[in-house]
Short mmCIF file of C-alpha atoms and ligand atoms in Angstrom, two decimals:
data_model
loop_
_atom_site.label_atom_id
_atom_site.label_comp_id
_atom_site.label_asym_id
_atom_site.label_seq_id
_atom_site.Cartn_x
_atom_site.Cartn_y
_atom_site.Cartn_z
CA MET A 16 0.01 0.04 0.02
CA THR A 17 1.38 3.43 -1.00
CA ILE A 18 1.19 6.50 1.20
CA ALA A 19 -1.39 7.90 -1.21
CA ASP A 20 -3.50 4.86 -0.83
CA GLY A 21 -3.21 5.09 2.95
CA LEU A 22 -4.25 8.75 2.80
CA ALA A 23 -7.26 7.91 0.53
CA ARG A 24 -8.47 5.19 2.88
CA VAL A 25 -8.06 7.37 5.95
CA ARG A 26 -10.00 10.21 4.29
CA ALA A 27 -12.78 7.83 3.30
CA ARG A 28 -12.96 6.62 6.92
CA ILE A 29 -13.18 10.18 8.22
CA GLU A 30 -15.84 11.01 5.69
CA GLY A 31 -17.93 7.93 6.55
CA ALA A 32 -17.61 8.50 10.32
CA ALA A 33 -18.56 12.20 9.97
CA ARG A 34 -21.59 11.43 7.91
CA ALA A 35 -22.66 8.64 10.29
CA ALA A 36 -22.43 11.20 13.14
CA GLY A 37 -24.46 13.76 11.10
CA ARG A 38 -21.42 15.99 10.85
CA ASP A 39 -19.78 17.81 7.92
CA PRO A 40 -16.67 15.84 6.93
CA ALA A 41 -14.85 19.20 6.52
CA SER A 42 -15.29 19.84 10.25
CA VAL A 43 -12.67 17.11 10.91
CA LYS A 44 -9.03 18.01 10.22
CA LEU A 45 -6.56 15.18 9.50
CA VAL A 46 -3.02 15.49 10.99
CA ALA A 47 -0.80 12.81 9.37
CA VAL A 48 1.55 11.65 12.28
CA SER A 49 5.03 11.49 10.56
CA LYS A 50 7.21 10.53 13.66
CA THR A 51 9.98 8.14 12.61
CA ARG A 52 9.15 8.73 8.87
CA THR A 53 11.60 10.26 6.60
CA ALA A 54 11.38 13.73 4.93
CA GLU A 55 10.93 11.74 1.68
CA GLU A 56 7.82 10.00 3.07
CA VAL A 57 6.40 13.36 4.18
CA GLN A 58 6.93 14.68 0.67
CA GLN A 59 5.07 11.76 -0.78
CA ALA A 60 2.08 12.53 1.47
CA LEU A 61 2.28 16.31 0.43
CA ALA A 62 2.23 15.19 -3.14
CA ALA A 63 -0.99 13.25 -2.33
CA GLY A 64 -2.53 16.46 -0.95
CA GLN A 65 -1.89 16.19 2.78
CA SER A 66 -0.65 19.35 4.44
CA ALA A 67 -0.73 18.90 8.15
CA PHE A 68 1.80 16.61 9.88
CA GLY A 69 2.38 15.61 13.50
CA GLU A 70 5.71 15.12 15.23
CA ASN A 71 6.46 13.92 18.79
CA TYR A 72 10.17 14.86 19.19
CA ALA A 73 11.52 18.42 18.91
CA GLN A 74 14.77 17.48 17.21
CA GLU A 75 13.02 15.36 14.71
CA LEU A 76 10.51 18.11 13.92
CA ALA A 77 13.42 20.58 13.47
CA ALA A 78 15.24 18.25 11.11
CA LYS A 79 12.25 17.64 8.89
CA ALA A 80 11.04 21.20 8.86
CA GLU A 81 14.44 22.28 7.87
CA ALA A 82 14.83 19.48 5.20
CA LEU A 83 11.46 20.52 3.73
CA SER A 84 11.81 24.41 4.19
CA SER A 85 12.06 25.00 0.45
CA VAL A 86 8.89 23.00 -0.10
CA SER A 87 5.69 24.88 0.15
CA GLY A 88 2.94 23.52 2.28
CA PRO A 89 3.84 21.42 5.31
CA GLU A 90 2.03 22.60 8.47
CA TRP A 91 3.74 21.19 11.58
CA HIS A 92 1.83 20.03 14.64
CA PHE A 93 3.73 19.23 17.82
CA ILE A 94 1.99 16.33 19.53
CA GLY A 95 4.61 14.90 21.89
CA HIS A 96 5.57 15.54 25.45
CA LEU A 97 6.98 19.11 25.59
CA GLN A 98 10.07 19.77 27.84
CA SER A 99 11.18 23.23 28.72
CA ASN A 100 14.55 22.79 27.18
CA LYS A 101 12.93 21.99 23.84
CA ALA A 102 10.50 24.85 23.85
CA ARG A 103 12.68 27.10 21.70
CA ILE A 104 12.90 24.49 18.97
CA VAL A 105 9.19 23.80 18.96
CA ALA A 106 8.32 27.54 19.10
CA ARG A 107 10.34 27.99 16.01
CA HIS A 108 8.90 25.18 13.82
CA ALA A 109 5.42 24.29 15.01
CA GLN A 110 2.23 25.81 13.67
CA MET A 111 0.10 24.26 16.40
CA ILE A 112 1.08 22.52 19.69
CA HIS A 113 -1.31 19.94 21.09
CA SER A 114 0.56 19.10 24.29
CA ILE A 115 0.69 21.80 26.75
CA ASP A 116 0.33 20.03 30.19
CA SER A 117 1.60 22.48 32.85
CA VAL A 118 1.66 26.15 33.84
CA ALA A 119 5.45 26.23 33.66
CA ILE A 120 5.55 24.80 30.06
CA ALA A 121 2.79 27.42 28.97
CA ARG A 122 4.95 30.27 30.47
CA GLU A 123 8.16 29.06 28.91
CA LEU A 124 6.52 28.46 25.49
CA GLY A 125 4.89 31.87 25.52
CA LYS A 126 8.21 33.50 26.17
CA ARG A 127 9.91 31.58 23.43
CA VAL A 128 7.22 32.16 20.79
CA ALA A 129 7.36 35.92 21.59
CA ARG A 130 11.14 35.86 20.87
CA GLU A 131 10.55 34.24 17.52
CA GLY A 132 8.82 37.34 16.39
CA ARG A 133 5.83 35.60 14.85
CA ALA A 134 3.14 37.69 13.14
CA ALA A 135 0.35 35.93 14.91
CA PRO A 136 -0.20 34.02 18.19
CA LEU A 137 0.53 30.31 18.09
CA PRO A 138 -2.51 28.12 18.58
CA VAL A 139 -2.21 25.54 21.36
CA LEU A 140 -4.22 22.81 23.06
CA ILE A 141 -4.01 21.46 26.56
CA GLU A 142 -3.25 17.75 26.74
CA VAL A 143 -5.46 16.07 29.36
CA ASN A 144 -4.59 12.67 30.92
CA VAL A 145 -8.22 11.78 31.18
CA GLY A 146 -7.65 8.22 32.23
CA ARG A 147 -5.26 9.39 35.02
CA GLU A 148 -2.70 6.86 33.77
CA PRO A 149 0.43 7.24 35.97
CA GLN A 150 3.13 6.91 33.12
CA LYS A 151 1.28 9.13 30.78
CA ALA A 152 1.91 12.76 29.86
CA GLY A 153 -0.95 15.21 30.17
CA ALA A 154 -2.55 17.48 32.82
CA ARG A 155 -5.12 16.18 35.31
CA ALA A 156 -8.62 17.41 34.74
CA SER A 157 -8.37 19.46 37.89
CA GLU A 158 -5.42 21.46 36.41
CA ILE A 159 -7.17 22.52 33.17
CA GLU A 160 -8.29 25.88 34.63
CA GLU A 161 -4.98 27.07 35.96
CA ILE A 162 -3.19 26.07 32.73
CA ALA A 163 -5.92 27.82 30.67
CA VAL A 164 -5.33 30.99 32.67
CA ALA A 165 -1.60 30.74 32.24
CA ILE A 166 -1.95 30.34 28.41
CA ARG A 167 -4.36 33.20 28.19
CA ALA A 168 -1.80 35.38 29.94
CA GLN A 169 0.63 34.89 27.12
CA ASP A 170 0.23 37.37 24.22
CA MET A 171 1.68 35.05 21.66
CA LEU A 172 -0.30 31.79 22.57
CA ARG A 173 -3.89 31.35 21.78
CA LEU A 174 -5.72 28.52 23.53
CA ARG A 175 -7.94 26.56 21.04
CA GLY A 176 -8.95 23.46 22.84
CA LEU A 177 -8.11 20.04 24.44
CA MET A 178 -6.24 16.94 23.35
CA THR A 179 -6.06 13.48 24.79
CA VAL A 180 -4.51 10.06 24.13
CA PRO A 181 -6.75 7.30 25.30
CA PRO A 182 -5.75 4.03 27.03
CA ALA A 183 -4.20 1.59 24.39
CA GLN A 184 -6.33 -0.46 21.97
CA ASP A 185 -9.55 -0.76 23.93
CA HIS A 186 -12.48 0.73 22.11
CA GLY A 187 -14.69 0.87 25.15
CA ALA A 188 -12.12 2.77 27.17
CA ALA A 189 -11.29 5.10 24.18
CA GLU A 190 -14.99 6.06 23.92
CA GLU A 191 -15.26 6.71 27.63
CA CYS A 192 -12.14 8.85 27.48
CA PHE A 193 -13.35 10.77 24.41
CA ARG A 194 -16.63 11.50 26.00
CA ALA A 195 -14.94 12.73 29.13
CA LEU A 196 -12.76 15.14 27.09
CA ARG A 197 -15.81 16.57 25.52
CA SER A 198 -17.48 17.04 28.86
CA LEU A 199 -14.33 18.84 30.17
CA ARG A 200 -14.48 21.11 27.14
CA ASP A 201 -18.12 21.84 28.05
CA LEU A 202 -17.16 22.43 31.61
CA HIS A 203 -14.44 24.91 30.61
CA GLY A 204 -16.40 27.34 28.36
CA GLY A 205 -17.72 25.00 25.63
CA GLU A 206 -17.11 25.22 21.86
CA ALA A 207 -17.01 29.08 21.92
CA MET A 208 -13.89 29.10 24.18
CA LEU A 209 -12.34 25.69 23.26
CA PRO A 210 -13.43 24.85 19.67
CA GLU A 211 -10.86 22.07 18.95
CA LEU A 212 -10.89 18.58 20.25
CA SER A 213 -7.75 16.69 19.19
CA MET A 214 -8.57 12.92 19.76
CA GLY A 215 -8.62 9.80 17.65
CA MET A 216 -5.80 7.82 15.99
CA SER A 217 -5.49 4.99 13.55
CA HIS A 218 -7.66 2.48 15.33
CA ASP A 219 -10.23 4.61 16.98
CA LEU A 220 -10.79 7.66 14.73
CA GLU A 221 -14.44 6.71 14.00
CA ILE A 222 -15.19 6.64 17.74
CA ALA A 223 -13.43 10.02 18.25
CA ILE A 224 -15.46 11.59 15.37
CA ALA A 225 -18.74 10.29 16.85
CA CYS A 226 -17.69 11.94 20.09
CA GLY A 227 -17.01 15.29 18.50
CA ALA A 228 -13.27 15.24 17.48
CA THR A 229 -12.24 18.19 15.25
CA ILE A 230 -8.71 17.01 14.75
CA VAL A 231 -7.68 13.33 14.36
CA ARG A 232 -3.96 12.25 14.47
CA VAL A 233 -3.20 9.42 12.38
CA GLY A 234 0.08 7.66 11.70
CA THR A 235 0.02 3.89 11.03
CA ALA A 236 -3.04 3.87 8.86
CA ILE A 237 -1.38 6.26 6.50
CA PHE A 238 2.27 5.36 6.56
CA GLY A 239 2.15 1.62 7.71
CA PRO A 240 3.53 0.05 10.89
CA ARG A 241 6.45 1.89 12.41
CA GLU A 242 9.28 0.67 14.64
CA GLU A 243 8.52 2.15 18.04
CA ARG A 244 11.23 3.92 20.00
CA THR A 245 11.99 2.60 23.47
C1 LIG B 18 1.97 8.26 17.46
C2 LIG B 18 0.95 9.17 17.81
C3 LIG B 18 -0.37 9.19 17.14
C4 LIG B 18 -0.63 8.27 15.88
O1 LIG B 18 -0.77 6.95 16.29
P1 LIG B 18 -1.24 5.89 15.20
O2 LIG B 18 -1.75 4.75 16.00
O3 LIG B 18 0.03 5.52 14.44
O4 LIG B 18 -2.24 6.47 14.29
C5 LIG B 18 -1.31 10.11 17.54
N1 LIG B 18 -1.15 10.93 18.55
C6 LIG B 18 0.02 10.84 19.32
C7 LIG B 18 0.17 11.73 20.47
C8 LIG B 18 1.01 9.93 19.03
O5 LIG B 18 2.16 9.94 19.74
#
């Protein structure tokens, strides 16, 4: 299966799920998760009409963004755990950050983005560890408000919504997690304040779309299986 085939299948799945949920397919944005993939593979996806790409590691994002800097189009989304010492790199290359999970990182990032001299504020999401899994990144639900306040205090960040990664491979648990994220959004100002819900990956994007996802982050179903880092 080529990357173009993978993309076509994923787009068809998104469209089917949106229609089944009575939603406009255009209300769901596809971020192609390109972690561990080469710049060449990203270019193949670009040629097949995909423009948004997700990366988990700051250095890898910088390397690919630089390799493709002469190519028009790629829009980079940072979806990995964000550490303070990597905030500068991410501030320079990302067009959206999905993974703000503390007041400290919101402040550091706000400062770094301001120094980059961007024309417009950087859209960001708060990552929530809905399932309260101990090893997982993401803020607790009880921390959303203070992180939202910290983000809104930064002139060069714009809070757009919430993101979550559900417990692995269990559709029932994923649905519960997506519903919970949506409820948290409703609790913290609703769609007017937090229009984006970034949730749903290769194996559960239909469930996420049924639960209101506006952004799905899909890797394997587009690019094929990857060798996971340890
Ligand atoms: C890797 C990753 C994805 C994509 O997962 P697939 O199962 O390959 O679709 C989505 N979101 C995050 C945060 C990831 O790390």
